[in-house]
Backbone as JSON, one array per atom type, in Angstrom:
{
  "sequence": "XXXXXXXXXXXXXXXXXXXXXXXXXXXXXXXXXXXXXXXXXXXXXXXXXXXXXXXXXXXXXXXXXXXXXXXXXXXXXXXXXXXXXXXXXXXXXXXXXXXXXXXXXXXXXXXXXXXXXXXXXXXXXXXXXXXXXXXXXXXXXXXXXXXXXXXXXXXXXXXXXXXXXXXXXXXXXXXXXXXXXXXXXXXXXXXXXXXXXXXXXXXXXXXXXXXXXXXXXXXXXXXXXXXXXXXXXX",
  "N": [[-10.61, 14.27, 34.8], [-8.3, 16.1, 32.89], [-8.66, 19.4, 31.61], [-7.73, 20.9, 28.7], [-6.41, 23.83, 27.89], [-6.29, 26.52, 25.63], [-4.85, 29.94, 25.28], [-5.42, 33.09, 24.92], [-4.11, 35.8, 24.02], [-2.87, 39.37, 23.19], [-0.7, 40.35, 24.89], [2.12, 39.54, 26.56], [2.67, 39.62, 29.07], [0.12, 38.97, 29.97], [-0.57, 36.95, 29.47], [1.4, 35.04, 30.71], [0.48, 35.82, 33.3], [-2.0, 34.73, 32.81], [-1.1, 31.71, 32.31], [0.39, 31.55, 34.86], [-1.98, 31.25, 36.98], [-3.66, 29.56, 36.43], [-2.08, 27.36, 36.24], [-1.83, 27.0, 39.04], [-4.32, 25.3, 39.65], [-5.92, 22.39, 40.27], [-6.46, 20.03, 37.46], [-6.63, 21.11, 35.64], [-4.85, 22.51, 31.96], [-2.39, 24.59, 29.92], [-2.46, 24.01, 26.88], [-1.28, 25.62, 24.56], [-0.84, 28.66, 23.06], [-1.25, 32.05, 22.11], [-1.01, 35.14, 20.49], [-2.31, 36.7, 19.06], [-5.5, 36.96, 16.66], [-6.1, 35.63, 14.42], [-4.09, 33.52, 14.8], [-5.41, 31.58, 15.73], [-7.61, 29.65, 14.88], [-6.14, 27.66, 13.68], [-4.29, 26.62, 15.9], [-7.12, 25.37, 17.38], [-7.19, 23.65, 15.74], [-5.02, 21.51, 15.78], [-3.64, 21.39, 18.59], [-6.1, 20.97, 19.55], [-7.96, 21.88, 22.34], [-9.6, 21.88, 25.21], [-11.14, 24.59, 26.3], [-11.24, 27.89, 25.65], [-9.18, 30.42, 26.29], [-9.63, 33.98, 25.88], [-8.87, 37.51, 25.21], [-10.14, 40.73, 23.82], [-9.97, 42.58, 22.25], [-7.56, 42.34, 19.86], [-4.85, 41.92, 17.08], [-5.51, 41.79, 13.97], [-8.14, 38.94, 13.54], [-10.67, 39.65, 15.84], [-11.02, 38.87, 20.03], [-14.47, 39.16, 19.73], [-15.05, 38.29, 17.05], [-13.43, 35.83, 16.83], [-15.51, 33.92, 18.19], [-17.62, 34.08, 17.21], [-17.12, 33.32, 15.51], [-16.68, 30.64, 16.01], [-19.21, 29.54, 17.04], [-20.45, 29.9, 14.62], [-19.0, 27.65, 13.5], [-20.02, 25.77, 14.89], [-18.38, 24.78, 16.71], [-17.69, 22.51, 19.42], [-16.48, 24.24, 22.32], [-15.56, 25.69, 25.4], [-15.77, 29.05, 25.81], [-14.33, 31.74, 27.22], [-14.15, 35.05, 27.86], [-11.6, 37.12, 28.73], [-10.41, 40.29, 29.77], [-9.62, 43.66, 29.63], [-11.97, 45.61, 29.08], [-15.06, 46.15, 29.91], [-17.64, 47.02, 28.43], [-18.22, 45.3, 26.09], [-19.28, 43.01, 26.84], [-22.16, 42.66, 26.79], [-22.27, 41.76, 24.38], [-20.58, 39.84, 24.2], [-22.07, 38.0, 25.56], [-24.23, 37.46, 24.16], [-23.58, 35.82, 22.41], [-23.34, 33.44, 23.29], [-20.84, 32.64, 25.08], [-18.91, 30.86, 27.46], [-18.17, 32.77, 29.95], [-17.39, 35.9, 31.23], [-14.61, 37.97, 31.98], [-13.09, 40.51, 33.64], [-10.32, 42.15, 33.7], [-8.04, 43.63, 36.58], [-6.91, 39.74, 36.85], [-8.8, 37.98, 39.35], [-7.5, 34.9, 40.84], [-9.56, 33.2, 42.13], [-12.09, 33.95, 40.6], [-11.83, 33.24, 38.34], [-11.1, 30.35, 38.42], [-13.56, 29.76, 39.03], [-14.93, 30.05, 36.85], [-14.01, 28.33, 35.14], [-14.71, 26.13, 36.17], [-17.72, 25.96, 35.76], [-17.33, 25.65, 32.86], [-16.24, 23.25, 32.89], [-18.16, 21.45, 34.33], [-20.44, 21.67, 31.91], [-19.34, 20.96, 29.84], [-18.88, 18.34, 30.56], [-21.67, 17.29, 30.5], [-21.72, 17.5, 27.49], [-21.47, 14.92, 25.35], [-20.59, 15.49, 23.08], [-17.71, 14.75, 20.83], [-14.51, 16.72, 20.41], [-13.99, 16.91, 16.77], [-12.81, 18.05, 14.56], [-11.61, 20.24, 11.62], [-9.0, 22.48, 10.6], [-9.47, 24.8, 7.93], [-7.54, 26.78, 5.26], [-9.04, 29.48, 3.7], [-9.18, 31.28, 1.26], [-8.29, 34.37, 2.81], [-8.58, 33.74, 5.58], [-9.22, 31.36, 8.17], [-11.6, 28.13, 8.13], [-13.52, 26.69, 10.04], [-13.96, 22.71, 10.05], [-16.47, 20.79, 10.93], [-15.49, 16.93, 10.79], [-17.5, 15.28, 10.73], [-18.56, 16.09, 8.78], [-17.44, 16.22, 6.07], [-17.75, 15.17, 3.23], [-16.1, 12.95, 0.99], [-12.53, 13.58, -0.44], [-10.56, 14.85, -3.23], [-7.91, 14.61, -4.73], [-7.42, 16.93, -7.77], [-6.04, 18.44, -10.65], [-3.94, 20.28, -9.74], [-4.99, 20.65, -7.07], [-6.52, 20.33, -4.09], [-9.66, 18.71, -3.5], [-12.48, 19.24, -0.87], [-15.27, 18.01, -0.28], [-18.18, 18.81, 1.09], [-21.52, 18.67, 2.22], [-22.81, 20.94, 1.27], [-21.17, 22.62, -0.57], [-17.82, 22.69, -1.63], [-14.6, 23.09, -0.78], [-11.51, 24.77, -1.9], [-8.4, 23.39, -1.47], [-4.71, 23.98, -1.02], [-3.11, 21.28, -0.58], [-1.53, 18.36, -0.18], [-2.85, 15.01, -0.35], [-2.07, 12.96, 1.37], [-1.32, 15.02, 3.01], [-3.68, 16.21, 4.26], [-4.43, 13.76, 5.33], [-2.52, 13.04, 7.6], [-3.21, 15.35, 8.97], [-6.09, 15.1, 9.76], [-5.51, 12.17, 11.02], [-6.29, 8.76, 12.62], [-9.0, 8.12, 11.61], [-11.68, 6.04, 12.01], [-14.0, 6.16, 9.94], [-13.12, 7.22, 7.08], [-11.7, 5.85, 4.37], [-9.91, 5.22, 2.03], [-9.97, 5.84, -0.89], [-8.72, 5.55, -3.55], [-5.82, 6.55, -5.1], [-6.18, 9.48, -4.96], [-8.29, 9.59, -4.08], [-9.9, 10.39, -0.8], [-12.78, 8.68, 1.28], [-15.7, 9.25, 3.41], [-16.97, 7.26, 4.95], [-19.49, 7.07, 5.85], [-21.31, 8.24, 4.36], [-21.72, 6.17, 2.14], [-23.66, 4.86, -0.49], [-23.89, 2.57, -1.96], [-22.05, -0.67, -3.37], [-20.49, -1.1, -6.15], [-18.97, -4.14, -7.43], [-16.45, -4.59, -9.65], [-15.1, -7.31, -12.3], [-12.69, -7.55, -11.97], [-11.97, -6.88, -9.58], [-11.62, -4.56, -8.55], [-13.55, -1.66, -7.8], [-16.86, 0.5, -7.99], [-17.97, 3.33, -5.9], [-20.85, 4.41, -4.87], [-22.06, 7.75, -3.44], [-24.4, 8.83, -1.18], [-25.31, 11.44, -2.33], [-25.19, 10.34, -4.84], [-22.91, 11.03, -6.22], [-19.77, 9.43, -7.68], [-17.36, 6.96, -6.79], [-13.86, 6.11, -7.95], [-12.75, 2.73, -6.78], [-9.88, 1.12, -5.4], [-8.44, -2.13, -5.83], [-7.25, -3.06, -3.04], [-8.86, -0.95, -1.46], [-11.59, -1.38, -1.98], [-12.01, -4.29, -1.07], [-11.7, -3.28, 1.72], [-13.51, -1.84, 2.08], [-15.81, -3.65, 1.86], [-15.47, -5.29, 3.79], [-16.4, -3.66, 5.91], [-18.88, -3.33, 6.07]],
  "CA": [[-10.11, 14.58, 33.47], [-7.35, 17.16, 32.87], [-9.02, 20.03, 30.3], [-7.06, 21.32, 28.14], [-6.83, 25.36, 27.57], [-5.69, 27.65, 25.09], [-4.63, 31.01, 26.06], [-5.09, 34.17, 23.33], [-4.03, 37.4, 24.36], [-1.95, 39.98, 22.24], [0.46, 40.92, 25.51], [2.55, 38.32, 27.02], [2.09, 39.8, 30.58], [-1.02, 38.74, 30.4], [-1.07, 34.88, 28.74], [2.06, 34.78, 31.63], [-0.11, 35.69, 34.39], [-3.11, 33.11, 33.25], [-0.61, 30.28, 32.51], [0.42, 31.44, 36.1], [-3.1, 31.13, 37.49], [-3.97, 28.18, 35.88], [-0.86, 26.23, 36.81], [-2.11, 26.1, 40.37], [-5.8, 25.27, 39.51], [-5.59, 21.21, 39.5], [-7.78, 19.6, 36.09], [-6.27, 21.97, 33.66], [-3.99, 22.68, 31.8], [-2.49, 25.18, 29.04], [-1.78, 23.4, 25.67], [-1.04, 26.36, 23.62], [-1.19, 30.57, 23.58], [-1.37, 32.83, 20.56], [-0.87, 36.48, 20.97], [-3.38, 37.61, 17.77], [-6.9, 36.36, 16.68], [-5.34, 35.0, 12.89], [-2.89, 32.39, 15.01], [-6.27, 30.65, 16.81], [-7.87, 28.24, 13.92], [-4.59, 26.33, 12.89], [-3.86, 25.84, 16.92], [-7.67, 24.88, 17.88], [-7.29, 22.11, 15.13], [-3.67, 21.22, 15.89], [-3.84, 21.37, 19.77], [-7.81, 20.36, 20.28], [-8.28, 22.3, 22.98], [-11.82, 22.37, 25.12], [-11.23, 26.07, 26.83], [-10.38, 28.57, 25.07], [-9.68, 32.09, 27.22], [-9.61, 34.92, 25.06], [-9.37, 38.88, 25.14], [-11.22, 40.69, 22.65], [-9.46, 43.56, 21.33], [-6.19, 42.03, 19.37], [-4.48, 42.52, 16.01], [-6.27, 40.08, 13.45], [-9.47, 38.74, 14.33], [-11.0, 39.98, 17.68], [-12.19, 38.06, 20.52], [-15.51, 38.94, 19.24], [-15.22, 37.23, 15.7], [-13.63, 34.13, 17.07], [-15.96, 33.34, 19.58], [-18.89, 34.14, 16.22], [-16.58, 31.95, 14.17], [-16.79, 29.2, 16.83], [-20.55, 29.11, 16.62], [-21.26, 29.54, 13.47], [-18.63, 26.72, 12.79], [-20.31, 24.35, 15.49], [-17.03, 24.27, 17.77], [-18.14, 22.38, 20.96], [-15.79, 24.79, 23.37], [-15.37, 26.8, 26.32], [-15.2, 30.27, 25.45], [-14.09, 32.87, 28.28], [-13.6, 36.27, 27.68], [-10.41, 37.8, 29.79], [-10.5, 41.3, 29.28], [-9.77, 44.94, 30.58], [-12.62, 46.12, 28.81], [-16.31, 45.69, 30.15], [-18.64, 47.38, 27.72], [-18.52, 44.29, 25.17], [-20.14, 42.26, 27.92], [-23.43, 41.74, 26.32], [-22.03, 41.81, 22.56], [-19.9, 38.57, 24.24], [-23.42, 37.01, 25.93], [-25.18, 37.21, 22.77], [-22.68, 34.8, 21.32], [-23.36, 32.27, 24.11], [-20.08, 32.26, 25.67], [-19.37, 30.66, 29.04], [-17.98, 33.76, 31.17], [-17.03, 37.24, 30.67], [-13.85, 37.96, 32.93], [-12.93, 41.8, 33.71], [-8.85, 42.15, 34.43], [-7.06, 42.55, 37.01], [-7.71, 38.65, 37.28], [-8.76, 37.04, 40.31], [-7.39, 33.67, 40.55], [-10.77, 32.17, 42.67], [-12.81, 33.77, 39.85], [-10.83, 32.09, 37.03], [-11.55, 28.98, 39.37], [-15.26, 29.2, 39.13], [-15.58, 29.98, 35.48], [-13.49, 27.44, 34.22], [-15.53, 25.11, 36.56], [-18.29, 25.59, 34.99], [-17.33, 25.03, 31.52], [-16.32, 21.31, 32.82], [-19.79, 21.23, 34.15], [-21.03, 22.05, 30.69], [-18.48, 19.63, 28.68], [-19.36, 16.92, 30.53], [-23.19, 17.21, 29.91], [-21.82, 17.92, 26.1], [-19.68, 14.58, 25.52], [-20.01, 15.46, 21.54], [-15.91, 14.77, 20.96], [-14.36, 17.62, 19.39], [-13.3, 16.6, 15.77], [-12.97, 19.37, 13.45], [-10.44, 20.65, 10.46], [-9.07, 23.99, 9.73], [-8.79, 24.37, 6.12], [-7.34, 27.73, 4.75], [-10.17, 29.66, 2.64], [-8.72, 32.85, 1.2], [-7.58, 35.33, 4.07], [-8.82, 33.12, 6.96], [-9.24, 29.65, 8.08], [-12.91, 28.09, 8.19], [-13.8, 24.95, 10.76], [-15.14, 21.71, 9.42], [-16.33, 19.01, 11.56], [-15.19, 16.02, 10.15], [-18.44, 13.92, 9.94], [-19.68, 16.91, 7.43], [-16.91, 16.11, 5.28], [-18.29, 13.3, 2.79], [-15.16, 13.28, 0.53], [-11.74, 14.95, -0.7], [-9.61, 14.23, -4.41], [-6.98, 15.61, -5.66], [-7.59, 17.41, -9.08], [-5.15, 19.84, -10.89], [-3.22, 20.63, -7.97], [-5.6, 21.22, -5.66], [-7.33, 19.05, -3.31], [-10.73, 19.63, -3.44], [-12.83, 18.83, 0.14], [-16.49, 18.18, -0.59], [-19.72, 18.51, 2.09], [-23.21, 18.53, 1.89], [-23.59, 22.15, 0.52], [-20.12, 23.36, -0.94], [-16.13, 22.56, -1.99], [-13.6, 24.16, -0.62], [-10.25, 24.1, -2.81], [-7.65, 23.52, -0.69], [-3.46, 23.9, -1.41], [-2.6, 20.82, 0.47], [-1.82, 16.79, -1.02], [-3.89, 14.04, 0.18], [-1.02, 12.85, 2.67], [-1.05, 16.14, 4.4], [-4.89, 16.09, 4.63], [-4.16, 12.71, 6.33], [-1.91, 13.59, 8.34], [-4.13, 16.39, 9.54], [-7.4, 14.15, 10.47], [-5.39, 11.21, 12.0], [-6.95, 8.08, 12.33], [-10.73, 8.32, 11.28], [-12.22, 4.52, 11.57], [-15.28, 5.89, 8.8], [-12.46, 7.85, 6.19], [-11.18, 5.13, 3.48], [-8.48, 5.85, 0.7], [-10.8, 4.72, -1.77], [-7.55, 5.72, -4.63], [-4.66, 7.5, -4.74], [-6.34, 10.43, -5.27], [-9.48, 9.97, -2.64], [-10.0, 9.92, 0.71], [-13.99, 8.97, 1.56], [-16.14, 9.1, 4.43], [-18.19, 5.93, 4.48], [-21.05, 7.55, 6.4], [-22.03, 8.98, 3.03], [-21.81, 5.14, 0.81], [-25.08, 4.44, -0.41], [-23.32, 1.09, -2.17], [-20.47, -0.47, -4.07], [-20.64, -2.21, -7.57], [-17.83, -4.67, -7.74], [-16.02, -5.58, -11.33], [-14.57, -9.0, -12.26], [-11.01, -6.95, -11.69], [-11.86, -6.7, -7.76], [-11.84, -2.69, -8.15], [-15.67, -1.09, -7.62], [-17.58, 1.63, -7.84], [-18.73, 3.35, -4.81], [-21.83, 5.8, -5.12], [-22.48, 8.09, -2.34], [-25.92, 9.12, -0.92], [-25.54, 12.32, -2.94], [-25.14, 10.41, -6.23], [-21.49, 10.83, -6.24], [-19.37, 8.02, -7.53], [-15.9, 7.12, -6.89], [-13.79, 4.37, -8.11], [-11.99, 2.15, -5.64], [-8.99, -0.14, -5.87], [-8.59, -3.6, -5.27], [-7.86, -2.92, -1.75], [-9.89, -0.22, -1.28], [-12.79, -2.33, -2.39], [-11.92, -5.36, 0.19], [-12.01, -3.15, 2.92], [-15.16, -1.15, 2.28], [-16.58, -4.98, 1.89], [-15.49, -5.44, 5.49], [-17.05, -2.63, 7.31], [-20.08, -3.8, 6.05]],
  "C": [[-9.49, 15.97, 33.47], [-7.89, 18.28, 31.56], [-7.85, 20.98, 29.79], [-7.33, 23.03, 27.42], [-5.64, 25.97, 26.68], [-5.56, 29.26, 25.25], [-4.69, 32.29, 24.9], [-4.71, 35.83, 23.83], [-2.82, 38.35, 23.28], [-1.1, 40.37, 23.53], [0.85, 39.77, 26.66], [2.27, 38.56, 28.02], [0.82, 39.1, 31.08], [-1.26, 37.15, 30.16], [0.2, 35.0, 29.97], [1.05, 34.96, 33.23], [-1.62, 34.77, 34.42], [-2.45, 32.23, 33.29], [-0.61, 30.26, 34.31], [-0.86, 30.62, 36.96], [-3.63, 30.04, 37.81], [-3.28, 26.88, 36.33], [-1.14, 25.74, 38.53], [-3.74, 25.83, 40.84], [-5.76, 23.78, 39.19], [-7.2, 21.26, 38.52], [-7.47, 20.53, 35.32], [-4.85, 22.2, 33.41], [-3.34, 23.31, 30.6], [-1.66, 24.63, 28.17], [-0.66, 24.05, 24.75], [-1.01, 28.02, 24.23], [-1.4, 30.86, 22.24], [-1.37, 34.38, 21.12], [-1.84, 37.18, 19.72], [-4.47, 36.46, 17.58], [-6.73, 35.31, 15.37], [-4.81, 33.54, 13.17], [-4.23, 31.02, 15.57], [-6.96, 29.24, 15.91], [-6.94, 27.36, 13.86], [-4.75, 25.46, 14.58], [-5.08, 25.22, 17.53], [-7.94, 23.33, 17.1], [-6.07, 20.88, 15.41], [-3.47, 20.7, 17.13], [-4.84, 20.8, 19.97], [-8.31, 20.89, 21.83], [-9.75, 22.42, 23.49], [-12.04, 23.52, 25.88], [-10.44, 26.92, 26.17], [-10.62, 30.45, 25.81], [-9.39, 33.37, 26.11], [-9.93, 36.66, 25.42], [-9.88, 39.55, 23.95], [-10.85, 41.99, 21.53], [-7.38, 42.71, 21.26], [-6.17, 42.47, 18.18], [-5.02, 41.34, 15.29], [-7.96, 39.87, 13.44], [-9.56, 38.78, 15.75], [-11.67, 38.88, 18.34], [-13.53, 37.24, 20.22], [-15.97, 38.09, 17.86], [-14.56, 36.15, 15.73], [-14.76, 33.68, 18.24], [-17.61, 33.3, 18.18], [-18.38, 33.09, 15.58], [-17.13, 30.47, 14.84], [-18.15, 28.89, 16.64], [-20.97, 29.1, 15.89], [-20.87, 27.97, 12.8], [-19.05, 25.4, 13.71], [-19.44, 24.21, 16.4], [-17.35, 24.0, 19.52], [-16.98, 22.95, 22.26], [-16.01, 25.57, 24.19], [-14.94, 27.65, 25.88], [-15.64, 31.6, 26.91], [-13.41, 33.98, 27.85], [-13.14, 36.73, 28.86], [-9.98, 39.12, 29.22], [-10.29, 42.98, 29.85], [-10.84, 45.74, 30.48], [-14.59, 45.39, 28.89], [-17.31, 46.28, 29.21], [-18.9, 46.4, 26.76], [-19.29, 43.05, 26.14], [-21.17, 41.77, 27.0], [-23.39, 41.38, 24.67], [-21.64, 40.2, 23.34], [-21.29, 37.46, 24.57], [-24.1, 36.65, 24.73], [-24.7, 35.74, 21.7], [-22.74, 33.72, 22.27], [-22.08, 31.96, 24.56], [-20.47, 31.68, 27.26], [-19.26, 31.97, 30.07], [-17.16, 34.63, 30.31], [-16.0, 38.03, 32.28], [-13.37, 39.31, 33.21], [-11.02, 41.63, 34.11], [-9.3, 43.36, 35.69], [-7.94, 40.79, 37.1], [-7.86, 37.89, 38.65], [-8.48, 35.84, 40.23], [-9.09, 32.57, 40.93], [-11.95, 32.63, 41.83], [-12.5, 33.52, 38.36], [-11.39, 31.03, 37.62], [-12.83, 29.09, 38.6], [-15.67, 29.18, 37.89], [-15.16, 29.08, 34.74], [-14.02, 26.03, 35.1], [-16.85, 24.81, 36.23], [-18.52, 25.62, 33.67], [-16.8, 23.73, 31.8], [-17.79, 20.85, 33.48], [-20.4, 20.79, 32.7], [-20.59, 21.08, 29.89], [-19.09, 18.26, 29.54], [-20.63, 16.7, 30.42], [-23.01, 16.88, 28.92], [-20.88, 17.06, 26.08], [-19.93, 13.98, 23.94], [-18.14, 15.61, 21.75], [-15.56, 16.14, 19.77], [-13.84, 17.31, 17.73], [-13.65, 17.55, 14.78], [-11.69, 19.44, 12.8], [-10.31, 22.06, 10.23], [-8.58, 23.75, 8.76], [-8.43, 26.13, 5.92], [-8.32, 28.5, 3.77], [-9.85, 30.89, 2.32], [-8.01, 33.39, 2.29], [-7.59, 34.57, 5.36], [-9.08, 31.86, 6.7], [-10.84, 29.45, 8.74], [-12.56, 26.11, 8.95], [-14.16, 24.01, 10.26], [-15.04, 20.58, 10.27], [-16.07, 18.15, 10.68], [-16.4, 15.15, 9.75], [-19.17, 14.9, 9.03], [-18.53, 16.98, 6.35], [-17.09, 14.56, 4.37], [-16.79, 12.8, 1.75], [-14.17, 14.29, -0.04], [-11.01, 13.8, -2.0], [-9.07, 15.11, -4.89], [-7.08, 15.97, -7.21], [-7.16, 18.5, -9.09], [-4.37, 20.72, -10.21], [-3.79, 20.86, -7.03], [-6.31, 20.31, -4.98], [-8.96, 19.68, -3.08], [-11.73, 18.82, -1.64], [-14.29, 18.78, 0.04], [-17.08, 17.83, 0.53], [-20.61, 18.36, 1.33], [-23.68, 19.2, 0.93], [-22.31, 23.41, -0.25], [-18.84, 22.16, -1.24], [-15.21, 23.33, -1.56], [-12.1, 23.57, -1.51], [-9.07, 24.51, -1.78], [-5.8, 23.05, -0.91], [-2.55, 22.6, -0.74], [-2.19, 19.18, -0.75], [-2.96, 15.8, 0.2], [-3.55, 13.63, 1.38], [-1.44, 13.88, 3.29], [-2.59, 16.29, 5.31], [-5.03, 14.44, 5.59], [-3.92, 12.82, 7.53], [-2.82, 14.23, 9.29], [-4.99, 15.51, 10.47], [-6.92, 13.09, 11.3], [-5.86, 10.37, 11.7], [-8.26, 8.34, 12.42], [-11.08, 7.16, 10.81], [-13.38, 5.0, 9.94], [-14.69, 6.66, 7.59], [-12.04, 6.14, 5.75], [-10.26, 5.86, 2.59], [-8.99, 5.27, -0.27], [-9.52, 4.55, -3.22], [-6.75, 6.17, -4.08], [-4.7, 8.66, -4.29], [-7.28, 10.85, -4.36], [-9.5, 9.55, -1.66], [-11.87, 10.29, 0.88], [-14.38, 8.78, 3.15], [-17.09, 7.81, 4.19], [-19.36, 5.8, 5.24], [-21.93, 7.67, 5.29], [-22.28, 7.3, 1.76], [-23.16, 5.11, 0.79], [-24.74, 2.86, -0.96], [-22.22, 0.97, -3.31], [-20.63, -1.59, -5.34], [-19.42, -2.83, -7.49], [-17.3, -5.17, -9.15], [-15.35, -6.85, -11.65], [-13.15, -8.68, -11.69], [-11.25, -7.31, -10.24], [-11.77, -5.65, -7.78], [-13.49, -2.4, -8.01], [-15.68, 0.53, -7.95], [-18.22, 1.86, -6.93], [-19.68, 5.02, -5.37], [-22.37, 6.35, -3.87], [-24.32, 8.74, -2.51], [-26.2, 10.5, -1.83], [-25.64, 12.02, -4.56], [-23.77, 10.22, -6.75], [-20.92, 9.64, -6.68], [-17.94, 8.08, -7.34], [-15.4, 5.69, -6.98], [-12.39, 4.09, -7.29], [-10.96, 1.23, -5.69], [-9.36, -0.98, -4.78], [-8.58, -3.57, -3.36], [-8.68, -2.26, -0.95], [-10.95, -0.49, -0.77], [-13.18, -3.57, -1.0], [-11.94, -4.61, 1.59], [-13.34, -2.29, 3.32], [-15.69, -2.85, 2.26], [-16.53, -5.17, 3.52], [-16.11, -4.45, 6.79], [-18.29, -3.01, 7.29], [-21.12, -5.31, 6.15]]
}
């Protein structure tokens, strides 16, 4: 399996001499780059990347607060710090990265660290599925199976979990778009898109539209086809 790497550095010299590196390392391969810490959410949802190499002083968010973001947001990835600067060493360990890389780079220790983060992924064969959503100044991760539904109200699309809403500037389409196919997402309306992890069950009316009530209580109402195809999953 060919892994797929994203490259982050703020000076091209340097994302030019890992693509270099990399390019004659078979099983990988670089999807993406970014030259600031700001550009990395959009492209780890966009791209899907499962290595992500990173230096730690850029303009934006640093190294250090994507590699916190990544764990706080759950993001099953390879994270390698590529760096001229060694004193953040144990600030980077603390955060459970895989490897902490010193410049100049050796190519045969690039090799070994990005060998064992495919070690590691294939132990770990959670699939990556996650969303960046925009949240004020920065963009916040959401795996997808912690998203129980999203409906458009008053222009905004709202995205509901377990323990929050985020209001998000987007239409329903684009939030489509975004996720792809997702066998357990429905279009229960115009207006919603559900997860059908979360149904607890579905009242049907003489019309053929329903009511679906999720495990939280939630209800949402479903059209005719809607209806016929939540009947079929179950």
């Amino acid at each position: 399996m060919t892994l797929r790497i994203l490259v982050v550095d703020d000076e091209a010299p340097a994302r030019e001499r890992l693509k270099q590196i990399i390019a004659g390392i078979p099983g990988y391969e670089v999807v993406g780059e970014a030259q600031n810490g700001n550009q990395v959410a959009e492209l780890v949802a966009t791209l899907k990347p499962q290595v992500v190499l990173l230096d730690i002083r850029m303009p934006g968010l640093s190294g250090l607060d994507l590699a916190d973001l990544f764990a706080k947001q759950r993001q099953h990835l390879g994270v390698i710090f590529v760096t001229a600067y060694d004193q953040h060493a144990v600030d980077a360990f603390d955060l459970d990265v895989d490897d902490y890389i010193t410049k100049p780079i050796r190519p045969s220790r690039l090799e070994r660290a990005l060998g064992r983060v495919r070690e590691r992924l294939q132990v770990d064969s959670e699939p990556v599925r996650t969303l960046a959503i925009p949240v004020l100044d920065q963009w916040v991760f959401l795996e997808l199976k912690d998203v129980m539904y999203a409906v458009v109200q008053s222009g905004s699309l709202d995205i509901h979990t377990g323990d929050r809403v985020y209001y998000v500037p987007w239409t329903l389409s684009q939030l489509e778009e975004k996720m792809g196919h997702r066998h357990a997402f429905v279009k229960a309306n115009r207006q919603t898109l559900v997860n059908l992890s979360y149904a607890h069950s579905l009242a049907i009316n003489e019309s053929g539209t329903g009511l679906l009530k999720l495990q939280n209580g939630d209800r949402i109402a479903t059209s005719r086809t809607a209806t016929r195809l939540i009947k079929s999953r179950f």
